Tab-separated table of C-alpha atoms and ligand atoms in Angstrom:
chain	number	residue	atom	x	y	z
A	279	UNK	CA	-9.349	7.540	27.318
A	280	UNK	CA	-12.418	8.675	25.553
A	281	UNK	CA	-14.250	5.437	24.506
A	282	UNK	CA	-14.824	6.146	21.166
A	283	UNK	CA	-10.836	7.225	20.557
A	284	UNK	CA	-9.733	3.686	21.442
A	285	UNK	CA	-12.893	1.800	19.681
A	286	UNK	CA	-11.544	3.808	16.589
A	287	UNK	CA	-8.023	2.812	17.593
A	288	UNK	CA	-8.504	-0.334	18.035
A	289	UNK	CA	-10.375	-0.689	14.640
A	290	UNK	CA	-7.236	0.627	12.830
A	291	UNK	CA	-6.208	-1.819	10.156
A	292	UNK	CA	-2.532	-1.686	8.254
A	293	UNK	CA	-1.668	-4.272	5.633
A	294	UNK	CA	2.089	-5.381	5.267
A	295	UNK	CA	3.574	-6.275	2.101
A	296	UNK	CA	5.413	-9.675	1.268
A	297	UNK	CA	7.719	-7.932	-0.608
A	298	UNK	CA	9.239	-5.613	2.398
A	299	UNK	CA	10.576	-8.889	4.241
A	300	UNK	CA	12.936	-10.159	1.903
A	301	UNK	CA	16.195	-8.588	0.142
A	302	UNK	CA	15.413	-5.378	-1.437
A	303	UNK	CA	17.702	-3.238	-3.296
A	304	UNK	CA	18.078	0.242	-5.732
A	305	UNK	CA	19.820	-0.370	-9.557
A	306	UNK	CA	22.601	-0.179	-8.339
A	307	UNK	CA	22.672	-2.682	-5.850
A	308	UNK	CA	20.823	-5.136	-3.251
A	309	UNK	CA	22.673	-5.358	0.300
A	310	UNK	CA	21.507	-8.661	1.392
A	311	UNK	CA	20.761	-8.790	5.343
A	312	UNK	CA	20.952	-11.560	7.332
A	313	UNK	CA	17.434	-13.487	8.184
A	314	UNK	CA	16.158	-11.532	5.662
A	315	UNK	CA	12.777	-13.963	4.342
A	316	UNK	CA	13.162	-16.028	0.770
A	317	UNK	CA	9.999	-17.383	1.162
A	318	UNK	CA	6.252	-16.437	1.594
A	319	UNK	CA	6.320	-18.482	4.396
A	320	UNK	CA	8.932	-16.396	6.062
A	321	UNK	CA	7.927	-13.742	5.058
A	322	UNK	CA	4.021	-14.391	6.774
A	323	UNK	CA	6.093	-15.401	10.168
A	324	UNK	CA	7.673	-12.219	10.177
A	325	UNK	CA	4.473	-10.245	8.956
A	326	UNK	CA	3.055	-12.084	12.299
A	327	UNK	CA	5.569	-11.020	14.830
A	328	UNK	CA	4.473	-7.477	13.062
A	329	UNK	CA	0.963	-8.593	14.001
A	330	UNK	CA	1.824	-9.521	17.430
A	331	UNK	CA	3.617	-6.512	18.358
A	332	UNK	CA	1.129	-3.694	17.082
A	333	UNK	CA	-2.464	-5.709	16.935
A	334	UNK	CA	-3.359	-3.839	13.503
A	335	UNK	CA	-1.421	-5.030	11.057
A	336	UNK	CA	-3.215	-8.420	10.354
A	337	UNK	CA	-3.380	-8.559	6.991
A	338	UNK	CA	-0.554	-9.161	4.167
A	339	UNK	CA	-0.288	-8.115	0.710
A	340	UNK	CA	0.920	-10.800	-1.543
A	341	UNK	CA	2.671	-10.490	-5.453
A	342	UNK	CA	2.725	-12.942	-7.719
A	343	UNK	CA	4.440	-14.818	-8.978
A	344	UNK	CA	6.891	-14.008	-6.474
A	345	UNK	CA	4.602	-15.503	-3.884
A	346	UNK	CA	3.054	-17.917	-5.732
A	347	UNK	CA	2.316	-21.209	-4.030
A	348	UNK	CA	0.234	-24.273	-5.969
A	349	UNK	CA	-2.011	-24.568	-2.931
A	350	UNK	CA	-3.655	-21.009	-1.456
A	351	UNK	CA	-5.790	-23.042	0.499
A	352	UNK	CA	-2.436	-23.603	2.327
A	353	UNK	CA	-1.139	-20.483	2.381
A	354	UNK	CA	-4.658	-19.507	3.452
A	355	UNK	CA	-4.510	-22.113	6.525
A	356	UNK	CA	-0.889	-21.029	7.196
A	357	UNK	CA	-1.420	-16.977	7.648
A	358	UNK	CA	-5.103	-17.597	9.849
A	359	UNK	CA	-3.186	-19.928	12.332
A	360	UNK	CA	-0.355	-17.094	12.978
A	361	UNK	CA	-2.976	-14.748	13.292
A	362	UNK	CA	-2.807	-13.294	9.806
A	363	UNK	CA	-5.163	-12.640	6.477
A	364	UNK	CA	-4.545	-12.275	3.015
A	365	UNK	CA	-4.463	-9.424	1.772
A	366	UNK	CA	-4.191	-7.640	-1.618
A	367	UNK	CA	-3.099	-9.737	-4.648
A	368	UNK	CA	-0.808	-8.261	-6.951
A	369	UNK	CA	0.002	-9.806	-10.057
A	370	UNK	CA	3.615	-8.919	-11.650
A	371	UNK	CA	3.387	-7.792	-15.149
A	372	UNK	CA	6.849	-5.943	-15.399
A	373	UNK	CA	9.546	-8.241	-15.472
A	374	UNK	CA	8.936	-10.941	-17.866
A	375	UNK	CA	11.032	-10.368	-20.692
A	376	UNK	CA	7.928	-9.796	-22.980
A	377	UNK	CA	7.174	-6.305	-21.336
A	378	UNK	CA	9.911	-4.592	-22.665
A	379	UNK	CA	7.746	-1.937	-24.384
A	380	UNK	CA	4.504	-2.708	-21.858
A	381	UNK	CA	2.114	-4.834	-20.700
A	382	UNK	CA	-1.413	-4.328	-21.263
A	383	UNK	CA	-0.588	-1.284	-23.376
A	384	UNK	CA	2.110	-3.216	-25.870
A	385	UNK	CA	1.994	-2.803	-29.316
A	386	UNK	CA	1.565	-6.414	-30.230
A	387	UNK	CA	-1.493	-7.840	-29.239
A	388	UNK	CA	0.498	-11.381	-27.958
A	389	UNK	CA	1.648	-9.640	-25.126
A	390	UNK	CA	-0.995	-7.990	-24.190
A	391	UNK	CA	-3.012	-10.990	-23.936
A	392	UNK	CA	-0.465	-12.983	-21.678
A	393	UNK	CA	-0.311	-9.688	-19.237
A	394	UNK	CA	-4.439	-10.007	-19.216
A	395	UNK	CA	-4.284	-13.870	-18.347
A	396	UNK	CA	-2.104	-12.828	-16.069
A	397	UNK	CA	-3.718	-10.678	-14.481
A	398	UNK	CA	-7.170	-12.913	-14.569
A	399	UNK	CA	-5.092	-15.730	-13.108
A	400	UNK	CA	-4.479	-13.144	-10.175
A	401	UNK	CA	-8.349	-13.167	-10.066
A	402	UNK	CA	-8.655	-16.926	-9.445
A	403	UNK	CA	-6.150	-16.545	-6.615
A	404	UNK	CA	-8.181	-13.614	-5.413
A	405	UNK	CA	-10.990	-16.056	-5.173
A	406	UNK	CA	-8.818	-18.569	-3.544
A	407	UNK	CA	-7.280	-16.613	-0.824
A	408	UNK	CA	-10.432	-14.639	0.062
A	409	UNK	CA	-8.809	-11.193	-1.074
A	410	UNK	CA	-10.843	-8.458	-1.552
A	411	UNK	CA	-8.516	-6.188	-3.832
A	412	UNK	CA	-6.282	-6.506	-6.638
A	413	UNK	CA	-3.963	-4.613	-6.834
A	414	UNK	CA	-2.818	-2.695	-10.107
A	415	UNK	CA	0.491	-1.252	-10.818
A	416	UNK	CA	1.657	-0.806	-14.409
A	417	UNK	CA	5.356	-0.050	-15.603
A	418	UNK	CA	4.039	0.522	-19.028
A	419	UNK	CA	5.454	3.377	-20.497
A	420	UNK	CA	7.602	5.023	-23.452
A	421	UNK	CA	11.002	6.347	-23.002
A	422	UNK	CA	10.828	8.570	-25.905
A	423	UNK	CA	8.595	11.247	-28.056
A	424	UNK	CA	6.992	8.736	-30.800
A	425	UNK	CA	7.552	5.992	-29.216
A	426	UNK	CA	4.130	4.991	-29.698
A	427	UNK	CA	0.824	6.593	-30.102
A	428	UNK	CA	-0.037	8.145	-26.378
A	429	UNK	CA	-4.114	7.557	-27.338
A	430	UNK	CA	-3.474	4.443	-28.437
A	431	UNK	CA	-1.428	2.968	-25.277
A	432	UNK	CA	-4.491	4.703	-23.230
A	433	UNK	CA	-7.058	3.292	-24.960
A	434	UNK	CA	-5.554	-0.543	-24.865
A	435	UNK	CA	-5.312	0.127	-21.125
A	436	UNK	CA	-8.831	1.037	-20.303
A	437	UNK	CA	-9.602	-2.083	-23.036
A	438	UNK	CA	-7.510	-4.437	-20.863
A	439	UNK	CA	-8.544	-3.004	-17.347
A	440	UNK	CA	-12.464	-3.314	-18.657
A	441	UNK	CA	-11.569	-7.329	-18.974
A	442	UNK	CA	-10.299	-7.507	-15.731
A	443	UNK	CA	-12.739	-5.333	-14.257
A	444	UNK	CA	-15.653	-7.764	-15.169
A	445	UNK	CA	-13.983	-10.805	-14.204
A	446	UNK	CA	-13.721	-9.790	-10.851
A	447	UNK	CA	-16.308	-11.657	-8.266
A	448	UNK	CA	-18.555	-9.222	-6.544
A	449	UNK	CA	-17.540	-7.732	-3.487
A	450	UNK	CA	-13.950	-7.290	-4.863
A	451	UNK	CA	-12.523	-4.191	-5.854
A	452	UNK	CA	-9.554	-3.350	-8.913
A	453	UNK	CA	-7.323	-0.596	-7.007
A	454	UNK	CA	-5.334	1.035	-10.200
A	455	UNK	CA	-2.404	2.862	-8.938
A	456	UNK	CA	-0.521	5.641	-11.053
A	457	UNK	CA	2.710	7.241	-11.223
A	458	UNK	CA	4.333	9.541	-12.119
A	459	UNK	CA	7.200	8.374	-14.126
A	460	UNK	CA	9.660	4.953	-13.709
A	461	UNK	CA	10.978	2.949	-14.731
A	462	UNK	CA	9.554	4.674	-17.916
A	463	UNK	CA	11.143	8.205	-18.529
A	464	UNK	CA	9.072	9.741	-21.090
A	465	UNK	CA	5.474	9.153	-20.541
A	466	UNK	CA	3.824	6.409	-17.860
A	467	UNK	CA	0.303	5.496	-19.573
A	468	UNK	CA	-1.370	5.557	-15.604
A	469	UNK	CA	0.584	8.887	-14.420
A	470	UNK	CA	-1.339	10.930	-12.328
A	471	UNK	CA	-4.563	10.532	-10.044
A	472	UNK	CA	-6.843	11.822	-13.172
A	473	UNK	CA	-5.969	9.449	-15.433
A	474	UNK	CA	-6.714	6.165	-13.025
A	475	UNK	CA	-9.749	8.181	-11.825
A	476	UNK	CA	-11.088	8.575	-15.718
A	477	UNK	CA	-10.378	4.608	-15.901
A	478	UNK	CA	-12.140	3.756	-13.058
A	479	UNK	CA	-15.485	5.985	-14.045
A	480	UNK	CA	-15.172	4.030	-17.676
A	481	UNK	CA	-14.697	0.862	-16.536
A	482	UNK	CA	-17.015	0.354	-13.813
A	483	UNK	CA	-17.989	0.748	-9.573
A	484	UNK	CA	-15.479	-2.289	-8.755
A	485	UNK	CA	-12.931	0.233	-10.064
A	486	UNK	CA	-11.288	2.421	-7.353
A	487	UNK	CA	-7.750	4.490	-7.477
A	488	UNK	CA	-5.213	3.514	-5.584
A	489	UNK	CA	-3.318	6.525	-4.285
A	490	UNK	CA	1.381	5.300	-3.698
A	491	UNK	CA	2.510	8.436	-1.800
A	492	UNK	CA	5.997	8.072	-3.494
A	493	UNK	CA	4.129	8.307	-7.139
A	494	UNK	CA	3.683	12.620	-7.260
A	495	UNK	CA	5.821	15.028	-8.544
A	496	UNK	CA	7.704	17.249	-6.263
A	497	UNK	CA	5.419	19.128	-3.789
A	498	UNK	CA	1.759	17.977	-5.126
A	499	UNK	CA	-0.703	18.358	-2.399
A	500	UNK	CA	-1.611	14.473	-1.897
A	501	UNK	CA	-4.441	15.257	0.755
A	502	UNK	CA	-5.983	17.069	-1.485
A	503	UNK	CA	-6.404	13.870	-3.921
A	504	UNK	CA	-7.258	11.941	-0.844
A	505	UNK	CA	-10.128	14.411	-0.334
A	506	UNK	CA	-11.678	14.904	-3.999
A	507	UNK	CA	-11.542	11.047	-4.733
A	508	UNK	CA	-13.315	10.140	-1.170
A	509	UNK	CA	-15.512	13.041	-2.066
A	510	UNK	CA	-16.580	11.256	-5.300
A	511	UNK	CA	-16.114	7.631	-3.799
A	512	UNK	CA	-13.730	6.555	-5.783
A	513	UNK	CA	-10.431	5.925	-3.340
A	514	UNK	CA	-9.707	2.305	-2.895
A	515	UNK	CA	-7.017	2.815	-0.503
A	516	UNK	CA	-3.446	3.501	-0.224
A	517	UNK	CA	0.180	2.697	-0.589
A	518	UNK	CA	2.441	4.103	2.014
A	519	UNK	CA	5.907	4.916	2.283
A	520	UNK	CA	7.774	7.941	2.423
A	521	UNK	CA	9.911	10.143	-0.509
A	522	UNK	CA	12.522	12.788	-0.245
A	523	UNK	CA	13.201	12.900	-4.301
A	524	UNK	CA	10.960	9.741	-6.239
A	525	UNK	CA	9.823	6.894	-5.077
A	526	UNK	CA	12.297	6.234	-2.228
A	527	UNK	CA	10.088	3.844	-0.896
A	528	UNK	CA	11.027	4.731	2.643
A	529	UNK	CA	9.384	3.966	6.116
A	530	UNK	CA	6.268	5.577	5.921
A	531	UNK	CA	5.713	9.054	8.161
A	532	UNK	CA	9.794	10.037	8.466
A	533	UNK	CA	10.589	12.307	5.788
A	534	UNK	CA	7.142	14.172	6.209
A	535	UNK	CA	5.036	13.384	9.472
A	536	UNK	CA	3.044	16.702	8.154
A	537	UNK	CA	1.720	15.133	5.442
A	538	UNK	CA	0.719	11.913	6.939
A	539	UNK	CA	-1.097	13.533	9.422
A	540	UNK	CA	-2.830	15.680	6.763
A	541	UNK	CA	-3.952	12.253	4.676
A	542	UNK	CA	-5.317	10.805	7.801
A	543	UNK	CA	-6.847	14.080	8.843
A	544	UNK	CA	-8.871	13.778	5.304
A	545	UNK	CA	-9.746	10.417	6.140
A	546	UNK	CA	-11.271	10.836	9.485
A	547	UNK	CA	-12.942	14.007	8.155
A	548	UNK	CA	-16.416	12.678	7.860
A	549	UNK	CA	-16.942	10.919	10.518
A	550	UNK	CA	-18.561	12.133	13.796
A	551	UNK	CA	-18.197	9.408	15.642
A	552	UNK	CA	-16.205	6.506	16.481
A	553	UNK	CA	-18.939	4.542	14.583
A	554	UNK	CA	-18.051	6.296	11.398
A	555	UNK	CA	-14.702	6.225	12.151
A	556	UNK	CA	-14.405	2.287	12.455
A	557	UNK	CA	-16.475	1.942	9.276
A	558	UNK	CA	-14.367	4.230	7.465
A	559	UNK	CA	-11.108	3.574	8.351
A	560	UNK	CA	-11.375	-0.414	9.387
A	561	UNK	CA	-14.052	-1.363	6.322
A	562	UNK	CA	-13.713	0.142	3.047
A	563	UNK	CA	-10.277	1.462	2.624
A	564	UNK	CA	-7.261	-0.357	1.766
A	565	UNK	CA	-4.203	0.997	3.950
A	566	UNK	CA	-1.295	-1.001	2.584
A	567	UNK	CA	2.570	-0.206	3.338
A	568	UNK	CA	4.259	-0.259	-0.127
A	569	UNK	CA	8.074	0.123	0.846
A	570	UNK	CA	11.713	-1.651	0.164
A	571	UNK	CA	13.855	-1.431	3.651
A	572	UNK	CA	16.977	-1.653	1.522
A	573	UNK	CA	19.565	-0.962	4.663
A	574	UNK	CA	17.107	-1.034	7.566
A	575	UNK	CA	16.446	-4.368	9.329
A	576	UNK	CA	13.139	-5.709	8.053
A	577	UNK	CA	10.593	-6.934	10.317
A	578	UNK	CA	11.744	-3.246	12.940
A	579	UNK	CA	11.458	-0.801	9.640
A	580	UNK	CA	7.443	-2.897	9.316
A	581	UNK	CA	7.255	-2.301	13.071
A	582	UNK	CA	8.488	1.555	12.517
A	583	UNK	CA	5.619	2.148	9.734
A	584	UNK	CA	2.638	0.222	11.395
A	585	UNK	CA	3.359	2.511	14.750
A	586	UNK	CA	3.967	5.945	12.254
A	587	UNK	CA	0.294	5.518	10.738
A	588	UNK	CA	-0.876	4.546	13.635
A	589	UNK	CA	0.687	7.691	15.549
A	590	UNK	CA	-0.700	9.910	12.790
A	591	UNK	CA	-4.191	8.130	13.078
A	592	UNK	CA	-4.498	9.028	16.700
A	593	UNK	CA	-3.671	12.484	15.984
A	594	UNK	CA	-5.837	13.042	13.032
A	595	UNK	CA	-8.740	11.960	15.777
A	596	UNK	CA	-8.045	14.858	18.026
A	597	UNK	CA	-8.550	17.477	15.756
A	598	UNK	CA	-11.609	19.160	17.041
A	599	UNK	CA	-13.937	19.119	14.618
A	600	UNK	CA	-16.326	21.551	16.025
A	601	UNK	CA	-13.740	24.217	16.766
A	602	UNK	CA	-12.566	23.700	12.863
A	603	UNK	CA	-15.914	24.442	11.384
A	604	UNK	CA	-16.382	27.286	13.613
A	605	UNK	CA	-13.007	29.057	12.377
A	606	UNK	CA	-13.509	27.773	9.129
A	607	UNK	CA	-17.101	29.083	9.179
A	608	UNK	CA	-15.799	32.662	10.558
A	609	UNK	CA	-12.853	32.839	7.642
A	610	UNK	CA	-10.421	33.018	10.788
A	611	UNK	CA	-7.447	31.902	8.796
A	612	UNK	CA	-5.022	31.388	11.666
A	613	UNK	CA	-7.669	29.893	14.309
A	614	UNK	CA	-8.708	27.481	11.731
A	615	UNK	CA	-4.900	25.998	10.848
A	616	UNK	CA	-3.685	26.001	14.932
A	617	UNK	CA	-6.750	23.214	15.618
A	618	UNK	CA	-4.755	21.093	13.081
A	619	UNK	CA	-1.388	22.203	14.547
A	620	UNK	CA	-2.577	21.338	18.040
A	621	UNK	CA	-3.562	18.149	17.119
A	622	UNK	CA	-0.529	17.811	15.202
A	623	UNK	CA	1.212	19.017	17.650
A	624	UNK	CA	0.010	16.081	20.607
A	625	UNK	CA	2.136	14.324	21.859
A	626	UNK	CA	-0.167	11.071	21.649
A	627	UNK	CA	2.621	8.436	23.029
A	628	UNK	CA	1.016	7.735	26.314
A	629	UNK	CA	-2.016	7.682	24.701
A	630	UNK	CA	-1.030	4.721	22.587
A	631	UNK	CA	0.325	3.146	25.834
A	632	UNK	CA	-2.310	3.392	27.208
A	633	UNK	CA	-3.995	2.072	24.281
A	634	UNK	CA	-1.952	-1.075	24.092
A	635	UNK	CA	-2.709	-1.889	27.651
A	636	UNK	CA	-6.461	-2.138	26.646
A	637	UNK	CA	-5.130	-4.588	23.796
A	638	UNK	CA	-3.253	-6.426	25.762
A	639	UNK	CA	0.269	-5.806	24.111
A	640	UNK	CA	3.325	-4.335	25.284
A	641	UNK	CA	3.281	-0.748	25.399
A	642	UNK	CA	7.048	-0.325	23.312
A	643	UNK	CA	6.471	-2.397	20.025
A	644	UNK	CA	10.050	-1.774	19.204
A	645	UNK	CA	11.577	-2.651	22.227
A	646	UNK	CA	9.482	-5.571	22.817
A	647	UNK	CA	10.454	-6.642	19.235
A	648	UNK	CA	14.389	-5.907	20.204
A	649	UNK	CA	14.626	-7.476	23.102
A	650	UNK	CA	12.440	-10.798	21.675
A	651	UNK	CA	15.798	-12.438	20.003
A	652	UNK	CA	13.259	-12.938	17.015
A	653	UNK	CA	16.041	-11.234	14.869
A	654	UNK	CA	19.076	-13.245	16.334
A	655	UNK	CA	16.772	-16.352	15.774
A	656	UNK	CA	15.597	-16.195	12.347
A	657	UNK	CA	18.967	-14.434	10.895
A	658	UNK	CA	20.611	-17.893	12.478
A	659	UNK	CA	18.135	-20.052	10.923
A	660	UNK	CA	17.552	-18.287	7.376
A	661	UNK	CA	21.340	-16.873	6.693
A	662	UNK	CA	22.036	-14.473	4.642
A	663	UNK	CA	20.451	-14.575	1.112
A	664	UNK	CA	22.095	-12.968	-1.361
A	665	UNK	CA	20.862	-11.422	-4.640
A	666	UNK	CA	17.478	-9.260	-4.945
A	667	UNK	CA	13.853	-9.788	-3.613
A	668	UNK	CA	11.334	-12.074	-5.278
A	669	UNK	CA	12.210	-12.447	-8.441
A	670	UNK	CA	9.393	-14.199	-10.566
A	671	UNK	CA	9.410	-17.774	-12.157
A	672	UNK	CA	8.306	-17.025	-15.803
A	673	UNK	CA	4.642	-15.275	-15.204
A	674	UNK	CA	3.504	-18.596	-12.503
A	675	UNK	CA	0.311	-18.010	-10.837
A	676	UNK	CA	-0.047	-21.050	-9.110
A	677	UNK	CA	-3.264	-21.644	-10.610
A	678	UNK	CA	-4.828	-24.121	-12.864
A	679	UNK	CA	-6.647	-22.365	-16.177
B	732	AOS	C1	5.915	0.563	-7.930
B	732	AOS	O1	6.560	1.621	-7.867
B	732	AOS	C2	4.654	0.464	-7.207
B	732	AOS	O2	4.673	1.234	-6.028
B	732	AOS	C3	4.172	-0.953	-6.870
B	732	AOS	O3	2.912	-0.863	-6.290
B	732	AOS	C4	5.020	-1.618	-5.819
B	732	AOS	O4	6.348	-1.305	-5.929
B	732	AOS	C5	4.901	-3.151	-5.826
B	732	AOS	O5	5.569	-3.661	-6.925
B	732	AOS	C6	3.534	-3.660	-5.840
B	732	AOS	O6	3.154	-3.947	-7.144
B	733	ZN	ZN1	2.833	1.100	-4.913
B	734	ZN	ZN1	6.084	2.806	-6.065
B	735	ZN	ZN1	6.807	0.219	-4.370
């Protein structure tokens, strides 16, 4: 295998969420499964068996409070000895009963001061757990024409995402994430690219937009956004699932392999050289799985993303770049778009294989993981839990103001 293919390979970096090992569920209902995780702790052993299996996928977004611990210095000690980092930090400011009408956007000025102390208390456990990012998602929103004044709601978000901004230490980054619409139905005050990229220019460089595949209307071009916000240096990294009608939250790379491909094919478009590559991919993006395996067994539908984005890294790297620019160059429409179908079109499985040899790890994740009993063993120790994911103790950060 060409040298600089498996350096950028083996650079690859995928960060699991907490949240997509325990009980998940739609409105209208949570299926528990058995040996599903209830705790962080469970959920960073089966994040590690991820780890194990793939060899990317060290690091692990936590949410708080549903993860909140009193020591992170623990949790910190408990993730590095299975292998494991943590991640992104994001803070919860949607289901306390105060955020009816918002968060940082409310109308009353109370509540949007316990959502910003929330989401500085985030910061100190940032600072405790080594994170880089922090992660934004808002559910503020209105559900109705006059609501409440659209400039206003904008205005007390870039207000409170200026606070946050400048409490963060340096070398940490604020990724704000839009979307579209939900669980607001009206207007969502962060709802497309623009208006988290017109934050982030207000607010400051520590600002970046974080781009949730399932957060577009139907048929937006999502590459494209990848493209113009690298292009300006403003893309702080990702959220990936996969969507058939909203924000399904599904595994990543199913419903439309295409487009995954095309997102990574933006992202390795700079680079010349497996140099680049590892700084571009491994360094300053965040590639985060942002998904709810509501029927799928847990830790295999983690498995089934890490391997998807993976899969759809190693293709993106085939493309040849030279032949592109040459067709490109030449307006030879057709010329130009079979390069990306061949590379597309590659089947890069024994490439991988041969890959994981290099690593060290068994060539079939999946199997490997099937055939490991680590299902059987933790669905007999854990039980079935029933009821929903992590829901939050009253706004609990776990850290001392
Ligand atoms: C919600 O739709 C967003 O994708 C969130 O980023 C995600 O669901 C999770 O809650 C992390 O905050
Ligand atoms: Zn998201
Ligand atoms: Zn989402
Ligand atoms: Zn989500």
């Amino acid at each position: 295998m060409n040298p600089d293919l498996l350096t950028a390979l083996k650079a690859q970096r995928i960060e699991t969420p907490s949240w997509g090992y325990g009980n998940s569920g739609t409105r209208f209902k949570t299926f528990a499964a058995a040996g599903a995780a209830r705790t962080i702790w469970e959920k960073l052993d089966d994040a590690a068996e991820v780890q194990r299996l793939t060899g990317i996928a060290p690091g692990v977004a936590i949410h708080i409070p549903w993860d909140a611990v009193d020591d992170y210095g623990e949790l910190k000690k408990y993730a590095s000895e299975r292998g494991l980092t943590i991640g992104a930090i994001n803070p919860n400011v949607f289901q306390d009963e105060e955020y009816r009408l918002g968060s940082v956007t409310n109308p009353d000025e109370a509540v949007r001061e316990q959502a910003i102390q929330h989401l500085l208390d985030c910061v100190e456990v940032m600072k405790q757990t080594g994170s880089r990012d922090l992660s934004l998602w808002f559910a503020d929103g209105t559900n109705y024409a006059g609501q409440d004044d659209l400039r206003s709601r904008k205005r007390r978000m870039r207000a409170g995402l200026k606070r946050v901004h400048d409490a963060l230490p340096s070398g940490t980054r604020m990724l704000v994430e839009y979307k579209l619409f939900e669980p607001a139905f009206y207007a969502t005050d962060l709802f497309d690219w623009g208006a988290s990229y017109s934050h982030c220019l207000a607010i400051g460089d520590k600002a970046q937009v974080l781009v949730d595949l399932g957060h577009h209307a139907q048929g937006v071009n999502i590459e494209q956004i990848v493209a113009f916000l690298l292009d300006e240096g403003r893309l702080g990294g990702f959220h990936f699932n996969a969507r058939r009608y909203g924000d399904d939250d599904l595994i990543v790379g199913t419903s439309n392999p295409f487009e995954l491909f095309c997102i990574y094919a933006e992202l390795v478009y700079g680079a010349n050289s497996a140099d680049d590559l590892t700084k571009q991919t491994a360094q300053n993006l965040s590639y985060m799985i942002d998904q709810s395996h509501n029927i799928e067994p847990k830790v295999e539908a983690m498995l089934q993303s890490v391997l998807n984005c993976q899969e759809s890294y190693a293709k993106a790297l085939l493309i040849d770049r030279d032949l592109l620019k040459e067709a490109q160059s030449k307006g030879d429409v057709l010329a130009a778009h079979r390069v990306m179908m061949d590379a597309f079109k590659t089947d890069v499985r024994p490439l991988l294989m041969e890959l994981r040899a290099e690593m060290g790890i068994h060539s079939e994740p999946i199997e490997a993981h099937r055939q490991s009993g680590y299902q059987e063993k933790v669905a007999r120790e854990r039980g079935t839990q029933t009821g929903g994911g992590g829901y939050p103790v009253k706004g609990k950060a776990g850290v001392s103001r």
